[in-house]
Short mmCIF file of C-alpha atoms in Angstrom, two decimals:
data_model
loop_
_atom_site.label_atom_id
_atom_site.label_comp_id
_atom_site.label_asym_id
_atom_site.label_seq_id
_atom_site.Cartn_x
_atom_site.Cartn_y
_atom_site.Cartn_z
CA MET A 240 28.86 -31.48 -81.95
CA ASP A 241 25.84 -33.74 -81.33
CA LYS A 242 25.94 -37.39 -80.39
CA LYS A 243 25.69 -38.63 -83.96
CA GLU A 244 28.54 -36.43 -85.10
CA LYS A 245 30.70 -37.58 -82.19
CA GLU A 246 30.07 -41.22 -83.08
CA GLU A 247 30.96 -40.54 -86.70
CA PHE A 248 34.15 -38.73 -85.62
CA MET A 249 35.22 -41.57 -83.33
CA LYS A 250 34.44 -44.07 -86.06
CA GLN A 251 36.70 -42.21 -88.49
CA LYS A 252 39.40 -41.91 -85.84
CA ARG A 253 39.32 -45.65 -85.12
CA ALA A 254 39.44 -46.38 -88.84
CA ALA A 255 42.44 -44.10 -89.28
CA TYR A 256 44.19 -45.69 -86.30
CA LYS A 257 43.48 -49.18 -87.64
CA LYS A 258 44.76 -48.16 -91.06
CA ALA A 259 47.94 -46.69 -89.56
CA ARG A 260 48.50 -49.78 -87.42
CA THR A 261 47.96 -52.06 -90.41
CA PHE A 262 50.39 -50.01 -92.48
CA GLY A 263 52.95 -50.06 -89.65
CA LEU A 264 52.62 -53.82 -89.32
CA PHE A 265 52.94 -54.23 -93.08
CA LEU A 266 56.02 -52.01 -93.14
CA PHE A 267 57.56 -53.98 -90.27
CA ILE A 268 56.94 -57.27 -92.09
CA VAL A 269 58.44 -55.88 -95.30
CA VAL A 270 61.56 -54.63 -93.48
CA MET A 271 61.98 -57.92 -91.62
CA ALA A 272 61.49 -59.90 -94.83
CA PHE A 273 64.04 -57.70 -96.60
CA CYS A 274 66.55 -58.20 -93.78
CA CYS A 275 65.99 -61.98 -93.81
CA ILE A 276 66.42 -62.17 -97.58
CA LEU A 277 69.48 -59.92 -97.38
CA GLY A 278 70.93 -62.12 -94.67
CA LEU A 279 70.53 -65.20 -96.86
CA MET A 280 72.41 -63.61 -99.77
CA ILE A 281 75.72 -65.33 -99.08
CA PRO A 282 77.56 -63.95 -102.16
CA VAL A 283 77.17 -60.37 -100.93
CA ARG A 284 78.37 -61.11 -97.41
CA PRO A 285 81.54 -59.13 -96.62
CA LYS A 286 84.75 -60.96 -95.77
CA GLU A 287 86.40 -58.06 -93.98
CA SER A 288 85.40 -54.94 -92.12
CA VAL A 289 87.14 -51.77 -93.20
CA LEU A 290 85.61 -49.96 -90.24
CA GLU A 291 86.98 -52.44 -87.70
CA LYS A 292 90.16 -53.34 -89.66
CA ARG A 293 89.68 -57.08 -89.26
CA GLU A 294 88.63 -60.20 -91.10
CA LEU A 295 85.07 -61.26 -90.36
CA ALA A 296 83.98 -64.69 -89.15
CA LYS A 297 83.99 -67.43 -91.79
CA PHE A 298 81.34 -70.11 -92.23
CA PRO A 299 82.49 -72.99 -89.99
CA GLN A 300 83.50 -76.40 -91.26
CA ILE A 301 81.24 -79.15 -90.00
CA THR A 302 82.81 -81.73 -87.71
CA VAL A 303 81.35 -84.53 -85.63
CA SER A 304 82.74 -83.04 -82.41
CA GLY A 305 81.40 -79.60 -83.33
CA VAL A 306 77.89 -80.94 -83.89
CA LEU A 307 77.94 -82.99 -80.70
CA ASP A 308 79.15 -80.20 -78.42
CA GLY A 309 77.06 -77.52 -80.14
CA SER A 310 80.01 -75.32 -81.12
CA TYR A 311 79.25 -75.79 -84.83
CA PHE A 312 75.82 -74.20 -84.47
CA SER A 313 77.21 -71.47 -82.24
CA ASP A 314 79.83 -70.70 -84.90
CA ILE A 315 77.11 -70.49 -87.56
CA SER A 316 75.29 -67.92 -85.43
CA THR A 317 78.53 -65.96 -85.03
CA TRP A 318 79.18 -66.10 -88.79
CA TYR A 319 75.64 -64.96 -89.60
CA SER A 320 75.78 -61.90 -87.37
CA ASP A 321 79.44 -61.02 -87.95
CA SER A 322 79.35 -61.10 -91.76
CA TYR A 323 75.89 -59.64 -92.29
CA PRO A 324 75.62 -57.78 -95.64
CA LEU A 325 76.27 -54.04 -95.45
CA ARG A 326 77.70 -54.51 -91.95
CA ASP A 327 79.91 -51.42 -92.14
CA VAL A 328 76.97 -49.34 -93.40
CA TRP A 329 74.81 -50.36 -90.43
CA MET A 330 77.67 -49.71 -88.00
CA SER A 331 78.39 -46.32 -89.55
CA GLY A 332 74.75 -45.39 -89.11
CA SER A 333 74.81 -46.51 -85.49
CA ASN A 334 78.00 -44.53 -84.85
CA ALA A 335 76.45 -41.47 -86.49
CA MET A 336 73.53 -41.70 -84.08
CA LYS A 337 75.89 -42.03 -81.11
CA LYS A 338 77.77 -38.94 -82.21
CA LEU A 339 74.57 -36.96 -81.74
CA TYR A 340 75.08 -37.51 -78.01
CA GLY A 341 78.02 -35.10 -78.21
CA ILE A 342 81.80 -35.52 -78.03
CA LYS A 343 83.00 -37.32 -74.92
CA THR A 344 86.17 -35.77 -73.53
CA LYS A 345 87.27 -38.91 -71.69
CA GLN A 346 86.28 -42.55 -72.02
CA ILE A 347 87.65 -46.07 -71.66
CA VAL A 348 86.84 -48.45 -74.49
CA SER A 349 87.23 -52.26 -74.61
CA ASN A 350 89.12 -52.55 -71.34
CA LYS A 351 89.77 -56.29 -71.45
CA GLY A 352 93.18 -56.83 -69.93
CA THR A 353 94.59 -58.28 -66.73
CA ALA A 354 98.20 -57.95 -65.70
CA ASP A 355 100.93 -59.58 -63.64
CA GLU A 356 103.25 -57.65 -61.37
CA ILE A 357 106.55 -56.67 -63.00
CA PRO A 358 109.54 -58.28 -61.23
CA VAL A 359 112.57 -56.19 -60.37
CA VAL A 360 115.76 -57.70 -61.80
CA THR A 361 119.19 -56.09 -61.68
CA LYS A 362 121.66 -56.54 -64.52
CA ASN A 363 124.23 -58.35 -62.38
CA GLU A 364 121.67 -61.12 -61.91
CA ASN A 365 121.56 -61.55 -65.68
CA GLU A 366 123.07 -65.01 -66.14
CA GLU A 367 121.11 -66.48 -63.21
CA THR A 368 117.94 -64.91 -64.59
CA SER A 369 118.63 -66.39 -68.02
CA GLU A 370 118.90 -69.89 -66.57
CA ALA A 371 115.74 -69.39 -64.53
CA VAL A 372 113.90 -68.08 -67.55
CA THR A 373 114.88 -71.14 -69.59
CA GLU A 374 113.69 -73.55 -66.91
CA GLU A 375 110.44 -71.69 -66.31
CA SER A 376 109.76 -71.44 -70.03
CA GLU A 377 110.13 -75.20 -70.45
CA GLN A 378 107.67 -75.77 -67.62
CA GLU A 379 105.07 -73.14 -68.41
CA SER A 380 105.18 -72.42 -72.15
CA VAL A 381 102.30 -74.30 -73.77
CA GLN A 382 103.14 -74.35 -77.46
CA THR A 383 102.43 -77.90 -78.66
CA GLU A 384 99.38 -76.92 -80.69
CA VAL A 385 101.16 -73.98 -82.31
CA THR A 386 104.22 -76.04 -83.21
CA THR A 387 102.07 -78.84 -84.64
CA ALA A 388 100.04 -76.43 -86.73
CA LEU A 389 103.17 -74.82 -88.14
CA ALA A 390 104.74 -78.18 -88.87
CA GLU A 391 101.67 -79.24 -90.84
CA SER A 392 101.66 -76.04 -92.88
CA THR A 393 103.88 -75.49 -95.91
CA PRO A 394 106.83 -73.43 -94.66
CA ALA A 395 108.50 -70.70 -96.66
CA LYS A 396 111.89 -72.18 -97.49
CA ALA A 397 115.07 -70.33 -96.67
CA THR A 398 116.72 -69.11 -99.84
CA ALA A 399 120.22 -67.74 -100.12
CA PRO A 400 120.16 -64.02 -100.90
CA ALA A 401 122.08 -64.41 -104.15
CA GLN A 402 119.48 -66.86 -105.47
CA ILE A 403 116.46 -64.60 -105.08
CA VAL A 404 115.12 -63.20 -108.34
CA LEU A 405 113.32 -59.88 -108.29
CA PRO A 406 109.86 -60.08 -109.88
CA THR A 407 108.41 -57.46 -112.16
CA ASP A 408 105.84 -54.93 -110.98
CA ASP A 409 102.19 -55.90 -111.00
CA PRO A 410 100.15 -52.69 -111.33
CA SER A 411 96.92 -54.53 -110.59
CA TYR A 412 98.09 -55.66 -107.16
CA SER A 413 96.91 -53.87 -104.04
CA LEU A 414 97.91 -54.42 -100.44
CA PRO A 415 95.57 -56.41 -98.19
CA ALA A 416 92.94 -54.25 -96.52
CA ILE A 417 93.54 -55.66 -93.06
CA THR A 418 96.61 -54.64 -91.13
CA GLY A 419 97.10 -53.97 -87.44
CA GLN A 420 96.65 -55.80 -84.17
CA THR A 421 94.12 -56.47 -81.45
CA LEU A 422 94.31 -53.94 -78.65
CA ASN A 423 94.01 -54.82 -74.98
CA GLY A 424 92.15 -51.62 -74.17
CA VAL A 425 91.98 -47.98 -75.19
CA TYR A 426 91.66 -44.85 -73.11
CA VAL A 427 90.44 -41.82 -75.05
CA GLU A 428 91.10 -38.27 -73.93
CA GLY A 429 89.80 -35.67 -76.33
CA ASP A 430 91.05 -36.56 -79.81
CA THR A 431 93.85 -38.83 -78.57
CA GLY A 432 93.88 -42.54 -77.80
CA TYR A 433 96.21 -44.32 -75.37
CA GLY A 434 96.73 -48.07 -75.38
CA MET A 435 96.62 -49.77 -71.99
CA TYR A 436 99.61 -51.96 -71.14
CA PHE A 437 99.06 -55.24 -69.32
CA PHE A 438 102.28 -57.08 -68.45
CA ASN A 439 102.14 -60.88 -68.78
CA GLN A 440 104.85 -62.83 -66.98
CA GLN A 441 104.52 -66.03 -69.02
CA ALA A 442 104.71 -64.12 -72.31
CA ALA A 443 107.72 -62.14 -71.06
CA THR A 444 109.48 -65.32 -69.94
CA THR A 445 108.90 -66.93 -73.33
CA TYR A 446 110.18 -63.87 -75.21
CA ILE A 447 113.28 -63.41 -73.04
CA ASP A 448 114.17 -67.09 -73.29
CA MET A 449 113.76 -67.03 -77.08
CA VAL A 450 115.97 -63.95 -77.52
CA ASN A 451 118.66 -65.33 -75.19
CA ARG A 452 118.59 -68.71 -76.94
CA THR A 453 118.97 -67.07 -80.35
CA ALA A 454 121.87 -64.93 -79.12
CA ASP A 455 123.63 -68.02 -77.75
CA THR A 456 122.96 -70.03 -80.90
CA PHE A 457 124.54 -67.43 -83.17
CA ALA A 458 127.24 -66.18 -80.81
CA GLY A 459 130.34 -65.49 -82.88
CA THR A 460 128.47 -65.60 -86.20
CA ALA A 461 125.84 -62.87 -85.79
CA ASN A 462 125.07 -59.90 -83.58
CA VAL A 463 121.72 -59.97 -81.77
CA TYR A 464 119.94 -56.68 -81.02
CA THR A 465 116.65 -55.96 -79.31
CA MET A 466 114.48 -52.88 -79.51
CA LEU A 467 111.46 -52.57 -77.21
CA VAL A 468 108.94 -49.94 -78.31
CA PRO A 469 106.62 -48.46 -75.66
CA ASN A 470 103.12 -47.15 -76.31
CA SER A 471 102.56 -43.41 -76.33
CA GLU A 472 100.89 -43.57 -72.92
CA ALA A 473 104.27 -44.31 -71.36
CA PHE A 474 105.25 -40.69 -72.00
CA TYR A 475 101.98 -38.79 -71.76
CA LEU A 476 100.16 -40.30 -68.76
CA THR A 477 101.32 -40.49 -65.15
CA ASP A 478 101.25 -43.55 -62.89
CA GLU A 479 98.54 -41.83 -60.86
CA GLU A 480 96.34 -41.36 -63.92
CA ARG A 481 96.82 -44.98 -64.96
CA ALA A 482 95.98 -46.28 -61.49
CA GLN A 483 92.78 -44.25 -61.36
CA LEU A 484 91.69 -45.47 -64.79
CA GLU A 485 92.69 -49.13 -64.50
CA PRO A 486 94.45 -50.79 -61.51
CA ASP A 487 96.09 -53.42 -63.77
CA TRP A 488 97.60 -50.83 -66.10
CA ARG A 489 101.36 -51.36 -65.78
CA ASN A 490 104.35 -49.01 -66.13
CA GLU A 491 106.14 -49.61 -69.44
CA LYS A 492 109.45 -48.18 -68.23
CA ALA A 493 109.51 -50.75 -65.42
CA ALA A 494 108.67 -53.48 -67.94
CA THR A 495 111.44 -52.30 -70.27
CA ASP A 496 113.95 -52.38 -67.42
CA TYR A 497 112.86 -55.92 -66.54
CA TYR A 498 113.29 -57.19 -70.09
CA VAL A 499 116.69 -55.53 -70.53
CA ALA A 500 117.99 -56.84 -67.21
CA SER A 501 116.86 -60.36 -68.14
CA PHE A 502 118.66 -60.51 -71.48
CA ASN A 503 122.03 -62.23 -71.34
CA SER A 504 125.41 -60.75 -72.23
CA ASN A 505 125.17 -61.83 -75.88
CA VAL A 506 122.17 -59.54 -76.44
CA LYS A 507 122.66 -55.87 -77.31
CA ASN A 508 119.65 -53.81 -76.30
CA ILE A 509 119.03 -50.54 -78.12
CA ASP A 510 117.71 -48.13 -75.51
CA ILE A 511 115.10 -45.96 -77.18
CA TYR A 512 113.01 -45.09 -74.14
CA ASP A 513 115.09 -42.12 -73.06
CA VAL A 514 115.60 -41.04 -76.67
CA LEU A 515 111.85 -40.87 -77.28
CA ALA A 516 111.27 -39.23 -73.89
CA ALA A 517 113.51 -36.36 -75.00
CA HIS A 518 111.20 -35.61 -77.94
CA THR A 519 107.73 -35.88 -76.45
CA ASP A 520 106.91 -32.34 -77.54
CA GLU A 521 107.24 -33.49 -81.16
CA TYR A 522 104.95 -35.58 -83.37
CA ILE A 523 106.49 -38.97 -82.49
CA TYR A 524 103.24 -40.92 -81.96
CA PHE A 525 99.92 -40.87 -83.75
CA ARG A 526 96.84 -39.77 -81.83
CA THR A 527 94.37 -42.09 -83.57
CA ASP A 528 96.68 -45.11 -83.87
CA HIS A 529 98.92 -47.20 -81.62
CA HIS A 530 102.04 -46.85 -83.79
CA TRP A 531 104.84 -44.36 -83.65
CA THR A 532 105.18 -41.91 -86.52
CA GLY A 533 107.98 -41.80 -89.07
CA LEU A 534 109.62 -39.18 -86.86
CA GLY A 535 109.42 -41.39 -83.77
CA ALA A 536 110.96 -44.26 -85.73
CA TYR A 537 113.70 -41.88 -86.93
CA TYR A 538 114.76 -41.05 -83.37
CA ALA A 539 114.87 -44.79 -82.63
CA TYR A 540 117.05 -45.18 -85.72
CA THR A 541 119.56 -42.67 -84.32
CA ALA A 542 119.79 -44.79 -81.16
CA TRP A 543 120.39 -47.88 -83.31
CA ALA A 544 123.13 -46.07 -85.26
CA GLN A 545 124.88 -45.12 -82.04
CA GLU A 546 124.74 -48.70 -80.74
CA LYS A 547 126.02 -50.13 -84.03
CA GLY A 548 128.69 -47.47 -84.41
CA VAL A 549 127.61 -45.90 -87.70
CA ASP A 550 126.63 -42.35 -88.58
CA ALA A 551 122.89 -41.70 -88.78
CA HIS A 552 121.65 -39.54 -91.64
CA ALA A 553 120.26 -36.15 -90.71
CA LEU A 554 116.50 -35.92 -91.07
CA GLU A 555 116.77 -33.12 -93.61
CA GLU A 556 118.73 -35.40 -95.96
CA TYR A 557 115.62 -37.45 -96.71
CA GLU A 558 112.86 -36.65 -99.16
CA GLN A 559 109.67 -36.20 -97.15
CA VAL A 560 106.23 -37.34 -98.35
CA THR A 561 102.96 -36.61 -96.57
CA PHE A 562 99.65 -38.48 -96.47
CA PRO A 563 96.93 -36.63 -94.53
CA GLY A 564 93.62 -38.01 -93.30
CA PHE A 565 94.84 -41.07 -91.37
CA THR A 566 92.55 -42.62 -88.76
CA GLY A 567 94.19 -45.66 -87.19
CA SER A 568 93.57 -48.46 -84.74
CA TYR A 569 92.43 -46.31 -81.82
CA TYR A 570 89.76 -44.73 -83.98
CA THR A 571 88.79 -48.13 -85.37
CA GLU A 572 88.44 -49.49 -81.85
CA THR A 573 86.58 -46.52 -80.38
CA GLN A 574 84.89 -44.72 -83.29
CA ALA A 575 85.55 -41.52 -81.31
CA ALA A 576 84.00 -38.52 -83.05
CA ALA A 577 86.86 -36.23 -81.97
CA MET A 578 89.40 -38.48 -83.70
CA GLU A 579 87.38 -38.57 -86.89
CA ALA A 580 87.15 -34.78 -86.82
CA ASN A 581 90.91 -34.41 -86.32
CA PRO A 582 92.73 -37.24 -88.16
CA ASP A 583 96.46 -37.87 -88.17
CA THR A 584 98.93 -37.17 -90.95
CA VAL A 585 101.40 -39.85 -92.01
CA ILE A 586 104.83 -38.39 -92.80
CA ALA A 587 107.37 -40.73 -94.37
CA TYR A 588 111.03 -40.28 -95.31
CA LYS A 589 112.39 -41.99 -98.42
CA PRO A 590 115.71 -43.87 -98.24
CA LEU A 591 118.64 -42.23 -100.02
CA THR A 592 120.16 -45.19 -101.87
CA CYS A 593 117.33 -47.58 -102.77
CA ASP A 594 113.58 -47.22 -103.16
CA ARG A 595 112.43 -50.78 -103.96
CA MET A 596 111.76 -53.89 -101.88
CA THR A 597 110.31 -57.36 -102.45
CA PHE A 598 107.74 -59.18 -100.36
CA THR A 599 105.78 -62.42 -100.33
CA ASP A 600 102.18 -62.02 -99.21
CA THR A 601 99.93 -64.48 -97.37
CA ASP A 602 98.75 -66.00 -100.66
CA GLY A 603 102.30 -66.73 -101.80
CA ASN A 604 102.47 -63.91 -104.35
CA THR A 605 105.91 -62.27 -104.68
CA LEU A 606 105.85 -58.57 -105.52
CA ASN A 607 108.37 -55.82 -106.15
CA TRP A 608 107.17 -52.75 -104.25
CA PRO A 609 108.15 -49.20 -103.24
CA ILE A 610 109.75 -49.00 -99.80
CA ILE A 611 107.65 -45.87 -99.29
CA ASN A 612 104.42 -46.39 -101.19
CA ASP A 613 102.02 -43.67 -102.33
CA VAL A 614 98.87 -44.30 -100.26
CA SER A 615 97.10 -41.08 -101.19
CA GLY A 616 94.18 -43.05 -102.61
CA TYR A 617 94.01 -45.60 -99.80
CA ARG A 618 91.27 -45.74 -97.19
CA SER A 619 91.82 -43.51 -94.18
CA THR A 620 92.50 -46.54 -91.96
CA GLN A 621 95.20 -47.97 -94.27
CA LYS A 622 97.67 -45.12 -94.67
CA TYR A 623 100.24 -46.55 -92.22
CA SER A 624 100.85 -49.26 -94.83
CA CYS A 625 102.90 -46.73 -96.82
CA PHE A 626 105.86 -48.03 -94.79
CA ALA A 627 107.60 -51.14 -96.18
CA ALA A 628 104.42 -52.68 -97.68
CA GLY A 629 102.74 -53.09 -94.31
CA ASP A 630 102.56 -56.42 -92.50
CA GLN A 631 103.75 -59.09 -94.94
CA PRO A 632 105.00 -62.55 -93.90
CA PHE A 633 108.42 -62.14 -95.51
CA SER A 634 110.12 -59.14 -97.14
CA TYR A 635 113.61 -58.21 -98.22
CA ILE A 636 115.74 -55.47 -99.76
CA GLU A 637 118.85 -56.06 -101.83
CA ASN A 638 120.43 -52.64 -102.14
CA PRO A 639 122.43 -52.34 -105.40
CA ASN A 640 124.10 -49.16 -104.17
CA VAL A 641 125.52 -50.58 -100.93
CA ALA A 642 128.22 -53.23 -101.33
CA ASN A 643 129.41 -53.69 -97.75
CA GLY A 644 128.50 -57.38 -97.38
CA GLN A 645 126.34 -56.64 -94.35
CA ALA A 646 122.92 -58.18 -93.74
CA CYS A 647 120.20 -57.35 -91.23
CA ILE A 648 117.45 -59.78 -90.25
CA LEU A 649 114.46 -58.34 -88.42
CA VAL A 650 111.92 -60.39 -86.48
CA LYS A 651 109.07 -57.98 -86.01
CA GLU A 652 105.51 -56.83 -85.97
CA SER A 653 104.09 -53.60 -87.34
CA TYR A 654 106.22 -51.13 -85.34
CA ALA A 655 109.18 -52.11 -87.53
CA ASP A 656 107.40 -51.04 -90.72
CA ALA A 657 108.25 -47.37 -90.14
CA PHE A 658 111.79 -48.28 -89.03
CA VAL A 659 112.93 -50.38 -92.00
CA PRO A 660 113.35 -47.46 -94.46
CA TYR A 661 116.12 -45.95 -92.32
CA LEU A 662 118.13 -49.19 -92.34
CA THR A 663 118.11 -49.34 -96.14
CA ASP A 664 121.16 -47.11 -96.59
CA HIS A 665 123.33 -49.11 -94.18
CA TYR A 666 122.94 -52.72 -95.33
CA GLN A 667 123.42 -54.55 -98.60
CA PHE A 668 120.75 -57.06 -97.58
CA ILE A 669 117.76 -56.64 -95.26
CA TYR A 670 115.31 -59.45 -94.50
CA TRP A 671 112.33 -59.15 -92.22
CA PHE A 672 109.76 -61.62 -90.93
CA ASP A 673 106.37 -60.79 -89.45
CA TYR A 674 105.98 -63.65 -87.00
CA ARG A 675 102.18 -63.24 -86.99
CA GLU A 676 102.01 -64.27 -90.66
CA TYR A 677 105.19 -66.22 -91.49
CA ASN A 678 105.03 -70.03 -91.26
CA GLY A 679 108.61 -71.12 -91.87
CA ASN A 680 111.57 -71.70 -89.58
CA ILE A 681 113.22 -68.33 -89.04
CA THR A 682 116.25 -69.77 -87.27
CA GLU A 683 117.06 -71.95 -90.29
CA TYR A 684 116.74 -68.95 -92.57
CA ILE A 685 119.15 -66.99 -90.38
CA ARG A 686 121.59 -69.89 -90.51
CA THR A 687 121.38 -69.87 -94.32
CA VAL A 688 122.15 -66.15 -94.43
CA THR A 689 125.16 -66.51 -92.12
CA GLN A 690 126.56 -69.16 -94.46
CA THR A 691 125.97 -67.21 -97.67
CA GLU A 692 129.08 -66.25 -99.61
CA GLY A 693 129.52 -62.49 -99.87
CA ILE A 694 127.91 -61.73 -96.51
CA ASN A 695 130.50 -60.91 -93.86
CA THR A 696 128.33 -59.38 -91.12
CA VAL A 697 124.88 -60.46 -89.94
CA ASP A 698 122.81 -58.44 -87.48
CA ILE A 699 119.66 -60.01 -86.02
CA MET A 700 117.19 -57.55 -84.55
CA PHE A 701 114.06 -58.29 -82.56
CA LEU A 702 112.01 -55.11 -82.94
CA ASN A 703 108.63 -55.25 -81.23
CA GLY A 704 106.21 -53.17 -79.24
CA LEU A 705 105.84 -53.98 -75.56
CA ASP A 706 102.12 -54.56 -75.97
CA PRO A 707 102.34 -57.24 -78.71
CA ILE A 708 104.95 -59.27 -76.82
CA SER A 709 102.61 -59.39 -73.81
CA SER A 710 100.40 -61.88 -75.65
CA ILE A 711 101.23 -65.45 -74.62
CA GLU A 712 99.60 -66.83 -77.78
CA SER A 713 101.77 -64.60 -79.99
CA MET A 714 104.92 -65.38 -78.04
CA ASN A 715 104.29 -69.12 -78.21
CA ARG A 716 103.96 -68.77 -81.96
CA LEU A 717 107.14 -66.67 -82.25
CA ASN A 718 109.02 -69.11 -80.04
CA SER A 719 108.00 -72.02 -82.27
CA LEU A 720 109.33 -70.18 -85.35
CA MET A 721 112.70 -69.64 -83.67
CA GLN A 722 113.43 -73.27 -82.74
#
């Protein structure tokens, strides 16, 4: 190749490079313009993330203080990025790329908890502890803002059971897409997630004081039960493993013992820890979700039956329904490829005497619903909502086939969803409140039930996971509802 040919070759090469660079720049501008235009299309912005099982940030309301301190503009930035159109599609693509790295056998995700030391309290110190708890709660529990907010909202009024009218079915209604809770941290081992437990003394004090106060308030008119549900890690990880993974990770058995020892003599605790420990070789907890399974809830039900003095139904008496392909909160939090490849199966057991319930949702709609709902067509992350309509503010069952005049009132979060179906055959009336969503005065509702003609026995049960009651914000809210 002579000099002239070389010059011509280099000229063509430079032209091709320039053309490619121009095209690349043009493509970049087009993509950026498309993304900007897409970002400005407010009507197509999602309001919830199915992938993350949460509501997305809303456009902030403008206030003088927000403009002056800059938080208004910061909230706009958060809204813009959090509710970007096709958010779940982009995240799914990102997760797909990460999965090309290979399956991680062990990992810690979103470790964001700190913990207090768990005090050691013996049962014979119970009454002294109760007094100390009350005093400490009055000093430390900061709940003014929560109480004010609830007072300003429109509360759900207590209605006597006999006055409630069952609505007709609405076939067009579907359960809310968001259900679950924020996790403190998740440890993933293979295809199984374990929730980290971080004990909070202030939250524990608030909860104990509230339960003791309720038991004293209704002493002689209602029985007060507690049920503390541990995470799966309590049975499948050792203290040594927890300490190596996270120094603040606390022992749930020690926490359970502390709570139980701190309850006063008017509180009946249902010990389910040892009952569950005896069945750890069975499918009592999900791998991809923080909840127990229908089977785990069943074993807890047998412990309740023993404490109450009634006969529990044998498991084989129930009709069993199965919903495969469930990926729960641990998968949502971690997006672990091994969990997606090996999802859970939700197994539910239908009550023997009644199959319908009624609930009021967050929008005030009142619906008649199956106690065990067919969720075959639901998203993979929503199949736990087959139990008792999921997390609704207020729900109840009036069993036409049980006429014993007994009522049960549950104050709960999502662990109770799988437990409620087993109670159906033992009570004429069951009412349950999800304190995360309900805005009325639960104590006043309980008082109404105890004074209702035709009800001769009232059982109040606080059924909650140890992890949820370690949130001081949640416990302040619950405490304000139980005043």
